[in-house]
mmJSON file of the N, C-alpha and C atoms, coordinates in Angstrom:
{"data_MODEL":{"atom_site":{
"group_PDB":["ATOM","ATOM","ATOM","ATOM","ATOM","ATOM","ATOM","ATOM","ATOM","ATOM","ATOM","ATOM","ATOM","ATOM","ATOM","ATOM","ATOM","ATOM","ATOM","ATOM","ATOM","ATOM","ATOM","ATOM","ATOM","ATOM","ATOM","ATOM","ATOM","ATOM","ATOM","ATOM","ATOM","ATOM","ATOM","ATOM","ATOM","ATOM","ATOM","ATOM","ATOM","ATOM","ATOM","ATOM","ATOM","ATOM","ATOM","ATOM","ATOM","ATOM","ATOM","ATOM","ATOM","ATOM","ATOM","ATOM","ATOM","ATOM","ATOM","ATOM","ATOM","ATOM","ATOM","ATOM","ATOM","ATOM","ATOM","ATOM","ATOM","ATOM","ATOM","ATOM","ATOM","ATOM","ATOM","ATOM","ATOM","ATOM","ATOM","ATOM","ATOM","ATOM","ATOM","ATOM","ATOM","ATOM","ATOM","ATOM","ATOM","ATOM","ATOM","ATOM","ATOM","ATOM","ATOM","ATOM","ATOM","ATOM","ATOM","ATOM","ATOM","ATOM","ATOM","ATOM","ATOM","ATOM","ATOM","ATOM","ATOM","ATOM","ATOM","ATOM","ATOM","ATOM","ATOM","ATOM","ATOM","ATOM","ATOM","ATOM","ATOM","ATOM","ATOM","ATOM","ATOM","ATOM","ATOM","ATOM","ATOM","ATOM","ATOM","ATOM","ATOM","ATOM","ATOM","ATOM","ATOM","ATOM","ATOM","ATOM","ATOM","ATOM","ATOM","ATOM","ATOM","ATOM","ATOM","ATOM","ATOM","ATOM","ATOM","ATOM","ATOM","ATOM","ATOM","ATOM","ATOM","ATOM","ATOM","ATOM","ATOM","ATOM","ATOM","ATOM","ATOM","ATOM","ATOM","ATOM","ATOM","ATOM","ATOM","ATOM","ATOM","ATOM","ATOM","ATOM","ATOM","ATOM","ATOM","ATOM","ATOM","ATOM","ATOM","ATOM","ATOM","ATOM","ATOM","ATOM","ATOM","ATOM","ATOM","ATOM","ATOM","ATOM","ATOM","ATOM","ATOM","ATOM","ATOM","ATOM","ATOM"],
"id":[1,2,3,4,5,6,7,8,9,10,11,12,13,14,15,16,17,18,19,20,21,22,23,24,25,26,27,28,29,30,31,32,33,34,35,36,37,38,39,40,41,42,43,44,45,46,47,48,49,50,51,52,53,54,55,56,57,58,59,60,61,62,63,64,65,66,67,68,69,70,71,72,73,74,75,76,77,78,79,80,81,82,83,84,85,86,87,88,89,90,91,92,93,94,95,96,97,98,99,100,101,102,103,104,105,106,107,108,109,110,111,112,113,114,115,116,117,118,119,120,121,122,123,124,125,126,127,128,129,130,131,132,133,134,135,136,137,138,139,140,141,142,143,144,145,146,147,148,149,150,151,152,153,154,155,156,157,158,159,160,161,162,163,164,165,166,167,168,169,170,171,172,173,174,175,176,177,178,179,180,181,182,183,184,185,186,187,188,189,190,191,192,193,194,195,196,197,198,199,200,201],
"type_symbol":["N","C","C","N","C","C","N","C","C","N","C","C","N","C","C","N","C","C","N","C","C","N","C","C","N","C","C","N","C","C","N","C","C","N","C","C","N","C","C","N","C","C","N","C","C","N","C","C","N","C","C","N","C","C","N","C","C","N","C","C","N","C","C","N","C","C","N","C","C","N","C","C","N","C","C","N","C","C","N","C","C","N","C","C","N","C","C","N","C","C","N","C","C","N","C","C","N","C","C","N","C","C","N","C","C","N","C","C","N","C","C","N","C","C","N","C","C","N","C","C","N","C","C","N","C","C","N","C","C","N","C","C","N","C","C","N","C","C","N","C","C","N","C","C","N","C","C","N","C","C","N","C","C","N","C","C","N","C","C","N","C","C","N","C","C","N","C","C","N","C","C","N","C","C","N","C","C","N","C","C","N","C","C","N","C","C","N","C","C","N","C","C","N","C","C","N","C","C","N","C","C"],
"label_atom_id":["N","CA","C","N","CA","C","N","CA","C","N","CA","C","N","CA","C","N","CA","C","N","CA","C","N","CA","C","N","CA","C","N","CA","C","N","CA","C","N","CA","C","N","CA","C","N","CA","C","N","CA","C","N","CA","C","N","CA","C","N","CA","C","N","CA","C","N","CA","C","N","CA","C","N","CA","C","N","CA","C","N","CA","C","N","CA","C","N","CA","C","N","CA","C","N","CA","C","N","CA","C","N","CA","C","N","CA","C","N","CA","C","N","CA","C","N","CA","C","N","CA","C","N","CA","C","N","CA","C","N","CA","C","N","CA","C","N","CA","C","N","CA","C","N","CA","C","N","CA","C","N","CA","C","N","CA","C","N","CA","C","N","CA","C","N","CA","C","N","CA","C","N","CA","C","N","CA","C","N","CA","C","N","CA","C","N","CA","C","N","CA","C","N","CA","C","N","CA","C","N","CA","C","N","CA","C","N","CA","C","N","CA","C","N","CA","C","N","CA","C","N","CA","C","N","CA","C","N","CA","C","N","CA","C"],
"label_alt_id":[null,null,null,null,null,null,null,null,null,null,null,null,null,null,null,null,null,null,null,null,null,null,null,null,null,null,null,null,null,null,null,null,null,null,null,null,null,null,null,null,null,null,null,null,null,null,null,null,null,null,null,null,null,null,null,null,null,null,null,null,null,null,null,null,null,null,null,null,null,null,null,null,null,null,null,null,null,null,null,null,null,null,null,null,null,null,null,null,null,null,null,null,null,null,null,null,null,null,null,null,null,null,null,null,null,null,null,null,null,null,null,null,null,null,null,null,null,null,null,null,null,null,null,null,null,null,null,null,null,null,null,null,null,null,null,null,null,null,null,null,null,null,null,null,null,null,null,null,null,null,null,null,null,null,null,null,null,null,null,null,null,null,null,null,null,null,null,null,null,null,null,null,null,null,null,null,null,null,null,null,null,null,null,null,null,null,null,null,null,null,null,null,null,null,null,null,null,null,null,null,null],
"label_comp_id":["UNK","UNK","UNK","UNK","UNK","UNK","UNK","UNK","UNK","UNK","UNK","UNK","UNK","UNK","UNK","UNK","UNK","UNK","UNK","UNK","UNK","UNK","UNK","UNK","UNK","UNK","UNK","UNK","UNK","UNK","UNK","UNK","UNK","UNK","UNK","UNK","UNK","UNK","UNK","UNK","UNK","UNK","UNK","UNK","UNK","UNK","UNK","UNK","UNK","UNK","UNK","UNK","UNK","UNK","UNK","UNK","UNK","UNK","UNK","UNK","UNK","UNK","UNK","UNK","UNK","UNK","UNK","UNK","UNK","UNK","UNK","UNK","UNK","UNK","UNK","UNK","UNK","UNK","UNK","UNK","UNK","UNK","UNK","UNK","UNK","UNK","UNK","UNK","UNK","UNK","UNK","UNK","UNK","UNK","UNK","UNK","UNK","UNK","UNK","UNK","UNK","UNK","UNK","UNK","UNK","UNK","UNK","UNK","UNK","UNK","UNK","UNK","UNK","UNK","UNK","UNK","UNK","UNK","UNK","UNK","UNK","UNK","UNK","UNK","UNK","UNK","UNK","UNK","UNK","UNK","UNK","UNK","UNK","UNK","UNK","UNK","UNK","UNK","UNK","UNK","UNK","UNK","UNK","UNK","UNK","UNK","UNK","UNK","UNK","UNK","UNK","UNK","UNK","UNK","UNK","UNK","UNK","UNK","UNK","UNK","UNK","UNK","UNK","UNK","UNK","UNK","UNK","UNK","UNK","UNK","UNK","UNK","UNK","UNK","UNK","UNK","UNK","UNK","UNK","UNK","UNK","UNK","UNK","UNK","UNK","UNK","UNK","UNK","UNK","UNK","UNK","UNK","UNK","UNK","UNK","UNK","UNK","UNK","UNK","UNK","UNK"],
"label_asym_id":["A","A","A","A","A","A","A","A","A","A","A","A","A","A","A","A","A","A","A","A","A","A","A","A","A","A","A","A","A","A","A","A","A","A","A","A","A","A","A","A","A","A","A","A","A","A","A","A","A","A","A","A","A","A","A","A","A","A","A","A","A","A","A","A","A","A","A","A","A","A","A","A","A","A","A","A","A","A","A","A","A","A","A","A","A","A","A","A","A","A","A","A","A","A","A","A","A","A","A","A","A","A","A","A","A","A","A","A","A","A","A","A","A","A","A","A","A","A","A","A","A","A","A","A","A","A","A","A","A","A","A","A","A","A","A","A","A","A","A","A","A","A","A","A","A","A","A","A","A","A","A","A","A","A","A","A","A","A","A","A","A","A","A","A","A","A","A","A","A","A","A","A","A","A","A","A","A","A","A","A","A","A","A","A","A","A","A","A","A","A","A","A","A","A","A","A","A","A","A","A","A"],
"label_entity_id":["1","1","1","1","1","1","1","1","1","1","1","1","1","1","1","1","1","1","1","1","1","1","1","1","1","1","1","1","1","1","1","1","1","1","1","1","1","1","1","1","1","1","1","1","1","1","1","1","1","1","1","1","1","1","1","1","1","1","1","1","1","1","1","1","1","1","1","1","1","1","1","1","1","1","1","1","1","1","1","1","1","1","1","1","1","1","1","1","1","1","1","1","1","1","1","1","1","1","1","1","1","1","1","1","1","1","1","1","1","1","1","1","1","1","1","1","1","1","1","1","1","1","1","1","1","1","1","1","1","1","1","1","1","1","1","1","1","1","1","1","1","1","1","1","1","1","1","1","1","1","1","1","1","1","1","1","1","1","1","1","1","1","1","1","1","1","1","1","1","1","1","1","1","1","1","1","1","1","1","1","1","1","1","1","1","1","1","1","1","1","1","1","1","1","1","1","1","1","1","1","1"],
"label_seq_id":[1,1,1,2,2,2,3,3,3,4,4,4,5,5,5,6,6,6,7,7,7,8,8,8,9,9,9,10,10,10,11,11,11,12,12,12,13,13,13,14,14,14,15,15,15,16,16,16,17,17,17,18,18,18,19,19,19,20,20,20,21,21,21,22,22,22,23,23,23,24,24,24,25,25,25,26,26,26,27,27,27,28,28,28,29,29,29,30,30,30,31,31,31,32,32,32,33,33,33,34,34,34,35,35,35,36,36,36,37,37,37,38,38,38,39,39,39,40,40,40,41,41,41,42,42,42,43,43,43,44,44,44,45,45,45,46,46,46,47,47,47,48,48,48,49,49,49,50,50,50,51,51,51,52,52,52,53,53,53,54,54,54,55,55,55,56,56,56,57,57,57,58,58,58,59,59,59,60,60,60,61,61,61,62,62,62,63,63,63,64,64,64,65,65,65,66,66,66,67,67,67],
"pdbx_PDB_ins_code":[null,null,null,null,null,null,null,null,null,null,null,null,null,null,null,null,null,null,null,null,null,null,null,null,null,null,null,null,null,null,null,null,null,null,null,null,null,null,null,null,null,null,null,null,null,null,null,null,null,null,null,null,null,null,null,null,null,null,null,null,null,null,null,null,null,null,null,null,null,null,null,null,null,null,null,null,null,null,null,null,null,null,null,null,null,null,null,null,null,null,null,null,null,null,null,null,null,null,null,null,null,null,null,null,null,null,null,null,null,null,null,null,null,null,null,null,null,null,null,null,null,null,null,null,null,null,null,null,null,null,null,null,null,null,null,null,null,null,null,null,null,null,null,null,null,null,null,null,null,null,null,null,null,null,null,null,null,null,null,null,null,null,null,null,null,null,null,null,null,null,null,null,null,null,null,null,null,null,null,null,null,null,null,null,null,null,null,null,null,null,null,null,null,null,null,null,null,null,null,null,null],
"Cartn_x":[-36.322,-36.602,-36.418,-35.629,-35.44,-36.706,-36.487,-38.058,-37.686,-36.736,-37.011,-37.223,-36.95,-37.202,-39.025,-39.326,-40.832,-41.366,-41.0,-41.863,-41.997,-41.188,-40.809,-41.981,-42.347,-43.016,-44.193,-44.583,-45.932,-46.742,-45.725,-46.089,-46.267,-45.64,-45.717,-47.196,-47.741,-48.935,-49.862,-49.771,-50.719,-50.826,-50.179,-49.868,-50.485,-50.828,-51.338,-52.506,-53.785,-54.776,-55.6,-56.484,-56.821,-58.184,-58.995,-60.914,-60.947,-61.739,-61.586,-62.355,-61.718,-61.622,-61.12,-60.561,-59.64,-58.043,-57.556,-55.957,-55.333,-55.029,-53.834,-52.621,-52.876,-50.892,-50.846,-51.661,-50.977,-50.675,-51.98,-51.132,-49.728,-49.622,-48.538,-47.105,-47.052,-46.246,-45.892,-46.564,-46.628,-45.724,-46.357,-45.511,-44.314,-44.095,-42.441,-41.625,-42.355,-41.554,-41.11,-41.811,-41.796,-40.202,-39.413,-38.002,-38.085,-36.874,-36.945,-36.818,-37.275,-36.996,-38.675,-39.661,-40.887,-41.529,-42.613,-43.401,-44.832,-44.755,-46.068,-46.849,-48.117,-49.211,-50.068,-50.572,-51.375,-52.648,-53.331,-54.997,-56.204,-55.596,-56.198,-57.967,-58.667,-60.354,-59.94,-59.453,-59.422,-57.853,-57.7,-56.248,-54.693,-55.374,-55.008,-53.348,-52.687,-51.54,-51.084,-50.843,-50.38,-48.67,-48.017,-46.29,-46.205,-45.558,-45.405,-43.846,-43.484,-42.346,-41.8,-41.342,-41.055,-40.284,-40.373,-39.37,-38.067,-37.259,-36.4,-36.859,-37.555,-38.421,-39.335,-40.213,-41.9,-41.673,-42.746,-43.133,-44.587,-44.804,-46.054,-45.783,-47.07,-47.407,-47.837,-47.347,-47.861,-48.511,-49.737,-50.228,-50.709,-50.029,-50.093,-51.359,-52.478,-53.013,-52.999,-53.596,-53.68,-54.302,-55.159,-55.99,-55.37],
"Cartn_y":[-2.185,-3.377,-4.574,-5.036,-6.829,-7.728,-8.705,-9.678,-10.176,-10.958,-11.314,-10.471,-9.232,-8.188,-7.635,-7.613,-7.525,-8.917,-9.646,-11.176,-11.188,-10.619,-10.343,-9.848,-8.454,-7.353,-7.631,-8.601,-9.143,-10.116,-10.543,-12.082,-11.235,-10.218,-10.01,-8.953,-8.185,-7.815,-8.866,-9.973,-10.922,-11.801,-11.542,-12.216,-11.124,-9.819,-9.117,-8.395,-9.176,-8.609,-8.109,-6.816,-5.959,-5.797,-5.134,-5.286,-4.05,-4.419,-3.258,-2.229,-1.259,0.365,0.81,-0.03,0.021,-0.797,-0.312,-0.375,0.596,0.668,1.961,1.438,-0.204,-0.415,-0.82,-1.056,-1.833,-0.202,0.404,2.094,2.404,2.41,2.853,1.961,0.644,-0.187,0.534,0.334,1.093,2.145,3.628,4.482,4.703,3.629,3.827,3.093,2.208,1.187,2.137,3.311,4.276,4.464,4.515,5.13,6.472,7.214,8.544,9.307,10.588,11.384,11.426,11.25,10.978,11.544,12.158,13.327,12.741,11.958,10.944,11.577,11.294,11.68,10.658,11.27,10.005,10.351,9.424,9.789,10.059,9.6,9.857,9.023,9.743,8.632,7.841,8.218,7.178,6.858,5.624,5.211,5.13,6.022,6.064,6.572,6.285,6.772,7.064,8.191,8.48,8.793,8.56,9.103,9.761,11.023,11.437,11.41,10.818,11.209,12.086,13.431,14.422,14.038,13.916,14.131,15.227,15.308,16.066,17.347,16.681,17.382,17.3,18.01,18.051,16.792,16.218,15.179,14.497,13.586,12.69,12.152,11.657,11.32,9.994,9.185,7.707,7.8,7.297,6.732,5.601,5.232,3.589,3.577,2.415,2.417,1.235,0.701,-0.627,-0.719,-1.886,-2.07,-2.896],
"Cartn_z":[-25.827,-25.041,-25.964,-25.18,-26.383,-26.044,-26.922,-26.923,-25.572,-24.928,-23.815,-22.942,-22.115,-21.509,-22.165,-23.281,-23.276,-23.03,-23.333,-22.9,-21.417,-20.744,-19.121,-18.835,-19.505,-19.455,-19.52,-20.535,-20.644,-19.48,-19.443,-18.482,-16.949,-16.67,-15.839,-15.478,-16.84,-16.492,-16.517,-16.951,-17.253,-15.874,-14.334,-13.412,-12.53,-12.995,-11.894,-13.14,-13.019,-13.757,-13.017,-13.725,-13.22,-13.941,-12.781,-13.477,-14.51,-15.832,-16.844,-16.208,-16.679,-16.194,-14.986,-14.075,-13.105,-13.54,-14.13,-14.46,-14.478,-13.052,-12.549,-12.795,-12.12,-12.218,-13.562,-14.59,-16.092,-16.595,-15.966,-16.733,-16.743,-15.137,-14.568,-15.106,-15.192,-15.57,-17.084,-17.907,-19.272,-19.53,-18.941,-18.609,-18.275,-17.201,-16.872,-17.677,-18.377,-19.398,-20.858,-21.078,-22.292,-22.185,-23.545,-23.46,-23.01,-22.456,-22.173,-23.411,-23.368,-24.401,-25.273,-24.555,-25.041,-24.424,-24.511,-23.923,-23.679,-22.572,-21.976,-21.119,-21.467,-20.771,-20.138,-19.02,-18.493,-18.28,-17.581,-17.074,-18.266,-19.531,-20.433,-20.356,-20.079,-20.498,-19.173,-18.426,-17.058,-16.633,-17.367,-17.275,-18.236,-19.416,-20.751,-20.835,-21.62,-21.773,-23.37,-23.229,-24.734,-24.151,-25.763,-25.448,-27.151,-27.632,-28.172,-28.401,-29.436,-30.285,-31.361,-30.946,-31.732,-33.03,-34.261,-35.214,-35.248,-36.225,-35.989,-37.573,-38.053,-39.408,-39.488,-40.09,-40.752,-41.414,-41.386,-42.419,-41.733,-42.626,-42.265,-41.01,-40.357,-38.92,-38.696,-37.778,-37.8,-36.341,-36.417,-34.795,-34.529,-33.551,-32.76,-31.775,-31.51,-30.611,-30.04,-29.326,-28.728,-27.716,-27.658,-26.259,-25.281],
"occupancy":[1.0,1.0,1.0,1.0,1.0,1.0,1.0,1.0,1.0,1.0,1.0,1.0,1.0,1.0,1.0,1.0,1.0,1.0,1.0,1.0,1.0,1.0,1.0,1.0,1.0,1.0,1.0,1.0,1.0,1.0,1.0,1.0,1.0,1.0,1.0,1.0,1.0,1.0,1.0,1.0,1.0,1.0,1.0,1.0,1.0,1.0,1.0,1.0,1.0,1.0,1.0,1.0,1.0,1.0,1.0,1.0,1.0,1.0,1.0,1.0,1.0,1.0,1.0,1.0,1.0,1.0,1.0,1.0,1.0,1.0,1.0,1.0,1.0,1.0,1.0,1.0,1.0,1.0,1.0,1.0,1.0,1.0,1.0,1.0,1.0,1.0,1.0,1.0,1.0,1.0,1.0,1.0,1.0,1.0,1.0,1.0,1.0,1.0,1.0,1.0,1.0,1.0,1.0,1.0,1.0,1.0,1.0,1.0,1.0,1.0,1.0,1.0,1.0,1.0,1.0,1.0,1.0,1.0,1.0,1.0,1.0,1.0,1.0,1.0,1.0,1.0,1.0,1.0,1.0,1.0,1.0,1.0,1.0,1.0,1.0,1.0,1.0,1.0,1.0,1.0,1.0,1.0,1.0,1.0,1.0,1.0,1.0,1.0,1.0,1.0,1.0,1.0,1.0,1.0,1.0,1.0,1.0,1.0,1.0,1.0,1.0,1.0,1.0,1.0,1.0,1.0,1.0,1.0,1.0,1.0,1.0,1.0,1.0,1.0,1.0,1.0,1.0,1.0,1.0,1.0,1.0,1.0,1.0,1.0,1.0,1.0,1.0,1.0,1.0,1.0,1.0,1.0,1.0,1.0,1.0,1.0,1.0,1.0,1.0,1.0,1.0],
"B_iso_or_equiv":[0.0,0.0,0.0,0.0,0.0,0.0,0.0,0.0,0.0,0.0,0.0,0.0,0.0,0.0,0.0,0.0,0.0,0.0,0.0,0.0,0.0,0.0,0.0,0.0,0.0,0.0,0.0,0.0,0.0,0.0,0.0,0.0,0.0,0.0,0.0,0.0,0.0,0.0,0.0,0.0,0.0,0.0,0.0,0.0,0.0,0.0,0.0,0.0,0.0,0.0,0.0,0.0,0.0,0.0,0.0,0.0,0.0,0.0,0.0,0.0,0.0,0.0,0.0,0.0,0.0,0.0,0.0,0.0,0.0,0.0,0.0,0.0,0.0,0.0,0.0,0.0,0.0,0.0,0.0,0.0,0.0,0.0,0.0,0.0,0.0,0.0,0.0,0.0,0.0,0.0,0.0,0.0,0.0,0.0,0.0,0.0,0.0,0.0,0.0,0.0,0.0,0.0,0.0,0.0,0.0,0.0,0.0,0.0,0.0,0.0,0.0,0.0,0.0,0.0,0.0,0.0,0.0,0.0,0.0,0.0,0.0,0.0,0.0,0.0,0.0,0.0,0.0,0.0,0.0,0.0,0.0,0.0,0.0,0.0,0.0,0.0,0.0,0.0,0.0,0.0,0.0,0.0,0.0,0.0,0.0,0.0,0.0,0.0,0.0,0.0,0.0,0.0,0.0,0.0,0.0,0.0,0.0,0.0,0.0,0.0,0.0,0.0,0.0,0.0,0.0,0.0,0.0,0.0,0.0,0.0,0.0,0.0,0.0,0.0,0.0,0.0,0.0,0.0,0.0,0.0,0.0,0.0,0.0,0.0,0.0,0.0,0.0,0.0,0.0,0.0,0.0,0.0,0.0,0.0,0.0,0.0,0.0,0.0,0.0,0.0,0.0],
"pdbx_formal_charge":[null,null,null,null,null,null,null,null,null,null,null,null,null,null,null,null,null,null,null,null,null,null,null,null,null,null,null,null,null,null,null,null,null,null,null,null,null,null,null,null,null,null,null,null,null,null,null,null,null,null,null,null,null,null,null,null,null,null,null,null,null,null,null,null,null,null,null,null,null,null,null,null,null,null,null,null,null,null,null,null,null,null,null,null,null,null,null,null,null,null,null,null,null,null,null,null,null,null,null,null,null,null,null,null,null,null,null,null,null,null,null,null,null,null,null,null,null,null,null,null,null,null,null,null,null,null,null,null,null,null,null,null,null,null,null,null,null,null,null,null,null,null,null,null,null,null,null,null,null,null,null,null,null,null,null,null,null,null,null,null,null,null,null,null,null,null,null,null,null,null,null,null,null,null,null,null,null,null,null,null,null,null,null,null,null,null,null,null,null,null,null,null,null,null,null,null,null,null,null,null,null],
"auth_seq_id":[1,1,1,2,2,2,3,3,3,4,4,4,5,5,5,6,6,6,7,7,7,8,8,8,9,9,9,10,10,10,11,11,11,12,12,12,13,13,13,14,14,14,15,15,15,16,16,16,17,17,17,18,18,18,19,19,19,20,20,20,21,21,21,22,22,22,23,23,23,24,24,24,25,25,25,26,26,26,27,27,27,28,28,28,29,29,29,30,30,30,31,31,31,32,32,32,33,33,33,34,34,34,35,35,35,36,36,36,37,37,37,38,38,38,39,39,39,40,40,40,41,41,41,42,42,42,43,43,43,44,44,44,45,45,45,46,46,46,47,47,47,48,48,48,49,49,49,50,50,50,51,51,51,52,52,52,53,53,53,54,54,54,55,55,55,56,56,56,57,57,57,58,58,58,59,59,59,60,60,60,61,61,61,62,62,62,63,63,63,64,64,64,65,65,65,66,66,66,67,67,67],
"auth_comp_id":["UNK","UNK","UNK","UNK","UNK","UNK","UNK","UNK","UNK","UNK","UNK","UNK","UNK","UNK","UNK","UNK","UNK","UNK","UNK","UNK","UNK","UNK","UNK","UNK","UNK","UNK","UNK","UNK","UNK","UNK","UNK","UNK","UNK","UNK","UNK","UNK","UNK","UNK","UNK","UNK","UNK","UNK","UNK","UNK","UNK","UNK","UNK","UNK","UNK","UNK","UNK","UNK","UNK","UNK","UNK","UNK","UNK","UNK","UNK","UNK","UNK","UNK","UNK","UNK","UNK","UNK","UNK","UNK","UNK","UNK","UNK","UNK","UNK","UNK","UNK","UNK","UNK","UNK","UNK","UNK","UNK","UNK","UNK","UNK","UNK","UNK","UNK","UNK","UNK","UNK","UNK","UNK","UNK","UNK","UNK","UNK","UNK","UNK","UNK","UNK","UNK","UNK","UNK","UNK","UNK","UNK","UNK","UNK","UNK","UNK","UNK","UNK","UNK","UNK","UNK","UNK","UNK","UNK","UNK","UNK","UNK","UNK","UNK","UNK","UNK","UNK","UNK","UNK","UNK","UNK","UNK","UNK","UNK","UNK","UNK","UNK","UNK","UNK","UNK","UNK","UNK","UNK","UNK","UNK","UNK","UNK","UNK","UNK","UNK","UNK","UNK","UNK","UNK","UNK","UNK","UNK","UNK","UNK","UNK","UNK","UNK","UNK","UNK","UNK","UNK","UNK","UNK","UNK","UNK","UNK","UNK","UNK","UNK","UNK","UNK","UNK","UNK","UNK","UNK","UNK","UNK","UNK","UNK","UNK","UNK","UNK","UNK","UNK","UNK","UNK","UNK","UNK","UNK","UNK","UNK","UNK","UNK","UNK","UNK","UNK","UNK"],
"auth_asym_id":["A","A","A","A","A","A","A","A","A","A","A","A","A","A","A","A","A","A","A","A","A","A","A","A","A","A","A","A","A","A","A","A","A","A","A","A","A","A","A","A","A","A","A","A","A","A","A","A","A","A","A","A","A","A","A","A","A","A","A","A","A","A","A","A","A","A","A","A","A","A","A","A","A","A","A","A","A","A","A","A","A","A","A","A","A","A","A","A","A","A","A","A","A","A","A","A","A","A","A","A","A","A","A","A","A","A","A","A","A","A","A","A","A","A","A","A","A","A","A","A","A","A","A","A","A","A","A","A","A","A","A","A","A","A","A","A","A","A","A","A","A","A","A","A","A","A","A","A","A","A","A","A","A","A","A","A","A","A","A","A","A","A","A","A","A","A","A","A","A","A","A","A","A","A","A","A","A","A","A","A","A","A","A","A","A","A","A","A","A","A","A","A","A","A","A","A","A","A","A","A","A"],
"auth_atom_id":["N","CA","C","N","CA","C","N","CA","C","N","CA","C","N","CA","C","N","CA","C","N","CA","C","N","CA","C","N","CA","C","N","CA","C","N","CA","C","N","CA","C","N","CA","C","N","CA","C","N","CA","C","N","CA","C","N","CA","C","N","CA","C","N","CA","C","N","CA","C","N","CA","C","N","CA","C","N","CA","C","N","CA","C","N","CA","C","N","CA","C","N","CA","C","N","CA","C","N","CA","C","N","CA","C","N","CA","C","N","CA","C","N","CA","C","N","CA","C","N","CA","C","N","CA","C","N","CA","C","N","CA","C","N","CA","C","N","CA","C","N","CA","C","N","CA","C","N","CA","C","N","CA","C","N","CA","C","N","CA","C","N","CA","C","N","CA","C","N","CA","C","N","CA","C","N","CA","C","N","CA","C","N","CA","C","N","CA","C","N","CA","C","N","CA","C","N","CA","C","N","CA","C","N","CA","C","N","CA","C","N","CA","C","N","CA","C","N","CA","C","N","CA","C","N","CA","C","N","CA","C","N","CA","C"],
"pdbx_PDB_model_num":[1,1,1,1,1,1,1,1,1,1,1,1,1,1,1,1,1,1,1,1,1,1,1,1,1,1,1,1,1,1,1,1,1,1,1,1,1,1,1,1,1,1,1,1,1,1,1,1,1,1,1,1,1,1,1,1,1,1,1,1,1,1,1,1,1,1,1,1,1,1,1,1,1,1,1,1,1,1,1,1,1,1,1,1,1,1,1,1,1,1,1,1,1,1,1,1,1,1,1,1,1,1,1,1,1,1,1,1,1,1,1,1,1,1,1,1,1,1,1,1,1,1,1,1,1,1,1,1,1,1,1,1,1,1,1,1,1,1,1,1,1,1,1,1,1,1,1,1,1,1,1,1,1,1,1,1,1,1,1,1,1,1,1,1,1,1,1,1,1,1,1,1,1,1,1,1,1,1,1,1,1,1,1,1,1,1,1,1,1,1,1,1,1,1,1,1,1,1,1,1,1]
}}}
């Protein structure tokens, strides 16, 4: 996603806000925005989304979170 296409992305959850612990559509938006080839899960703790990116080798592990 280029900066303008996420600036898109942003502005546009920020135009449909949602009461905390009820964010189905910022979930849902999220999710479909993930590149393919990523192994996403949803419903996590409520509305949670994790996406897993396989390496192509063993090695060390990085994890991203964000509220």
């Amino acid at each position: 996603m280029d900066l303008e296409a996420l600036t898109a992305f942003r502005r546009g959850l920020h135009m449909r806000p949602e009461v905390s612990g009820q964010e189905a559509a910022t979930a849902a938006a999220f999710a479909a925005a993930l590149p393919p080839g990523l192994a996403v899960t949803t419903g996590l703790g409520g509305h949670g989304v994790a996406a897993v990116l396989t390496g192509a080798a063993p090695g060390p592990a990085v994890m991203l979170r964000a509220e």
